């Protein structure tokens, strides 16, 4: 079955919504214009309930099917926020706000779910309810977590949840998914090394925090190479090193480092957190300095439930004929994971063709993917809850 014909008819309208969002990017929870437009459109479609302000600026739109014999509820989720990037696409509908850009295609996700909502509200060819979830702050703010904390899943009795993300490098209209861990957990750490600053020509009178920090950075590499099973995925990266000296002849008193940890497995995550503490404190002690680690857990692993994954893949196959069911997991993170931690469901990639990668200033969502994405959302609901 190809994409639904209705989405070929709706393509100009959905594309216009997408380009309007693209021109007006908003960051994190500050998606007021986007959320208001989403709510306005959902009301114009005749959705049965449209509620704003869930998880601060999220929007929920409920569409009831022709019947409700089993009380089934399927959640479909899209993200609405943009990134602090200066756009370099040159498209006529480029960002009107310098330094803000839809560089991850969330404009496309929101528009595709709106298209599905319009179709589902028109046809209502299912038995149960669809809950369309438009979330803020996917890019680091935990908007998905805030919507879950706000009781969104229990308030509307959502039983399963499905999310989609476009992916450059996969042909337009092709899908990719895998059961189990699909995206990584992303944690962050800050290390503060304190020694004894002083004249750079008198190192013997100092405790040199730059040398201690260099040893710590090298020793942290042994977590991935020597401590964790090579068959498990892990990243430990030190990304900033900052001292309290700006002079070429002063040994700094304090060095601060920041970095990220990516893991796919809770046991590995626990181990790495503990091991960073041991390495940092032990290395500093051996070299006569003091060091402390502030470790902060971020988005958890995005885990696709096997049965829901097989179902999502089957619907993708019907929509496009092309689905990779064993795609490699990515070490990026996704806060849809907070919803998948509460309800079974799945997260799927939709091809964006041969474009710049997401988060690049030249990235752009490919509008020709819209019929595939909207069809997938709509068919997930219709196929999961067949009309009685
Ligand atoms: Ni994204």
mmCIF file of N, CA and C and ligand atoms in Angstrom, residues 79 104 106 109 138-139 165 334 359, ligand 1:
data_model
loop_
_atom_site.group_PDB
_atom_site.id
_atom_site.type_symbol
_atom_site.label_atom_id
_atom_site.label_comp_id
_atom_site.label_asym_id
_atom_site.label_seq_id
_atom_site.Cartn_x
_atom_site.Cartn_y
_atom_site.Cartn_z
ATOM 1 N N UNK A 79 7.939 16.471 18.022
ATOM 2 C CA UNK A 79 8.601 17.531 18.797
ATOM 3 C C UNK A 79 8.544 18.837 18.013
ATOM 4 N N UNK A 104 16.906 20.381 12.990
ATOM 5 C CA UNK A 104 16.745 18.942 13.297
ATOM 6 C C UNK A 104 15.458 18.417 12.675
ATOM 7 N N UNK A 106 12.344 19.224 13.311
ATOM 8 C CA UNK A 106 11.157 19.113 14.160
ATOM 9 C C UNK A 106 9.974 19.869 13.548
ATOM 10 N N UNK A 109 8.405 17.177 11.625
ATOM 11 C CA UNK A 109 7.690 16.206 12.480
ATOM 12 C C UNK A 109 6.329 16.768 12.897
ATOM 13 N N UNK A 138 12.781 19.240 23.101
ATOM 14 C CA UNK A 138 13.455 17.945 22.913
ATOM 15 C C UNK A 138 14.965 18.136 22.955
ATOM 16 N N UNK A 139 15.436 19.308 22.490
ATOM 17 C CA UNK A 139 16.886 19.543 22.346
ATOM 18 C C UNK A 139 17.521 19.951 23.674
ATOM 19 N N UNK A 165 11.489 10.216 13.793
ATOM 20 C CA UNK A 165 12.483 11.261 13.532
ATOM 21 C C UNK A 165 13.022 11.093 12.119
ATOM 22 N N UNK A 334 17.566 11.070 22.963
ATOM 23 C CA UNK A 334 16.237 11.476 22.513
ATOM 24 C C UNK A 334 15.332 11.456 23.738
ATOM 25 N N UNK A 359 21.371 19.106 12.805
ATOM 26 C CA UNK A 359 22.182 20.017 13.629
ATOM 27 C C UNK A 359 23.269 20.730 12.819
HETATM 28 NI NI1 LIG B 1 15.751 16.026 16.637
#
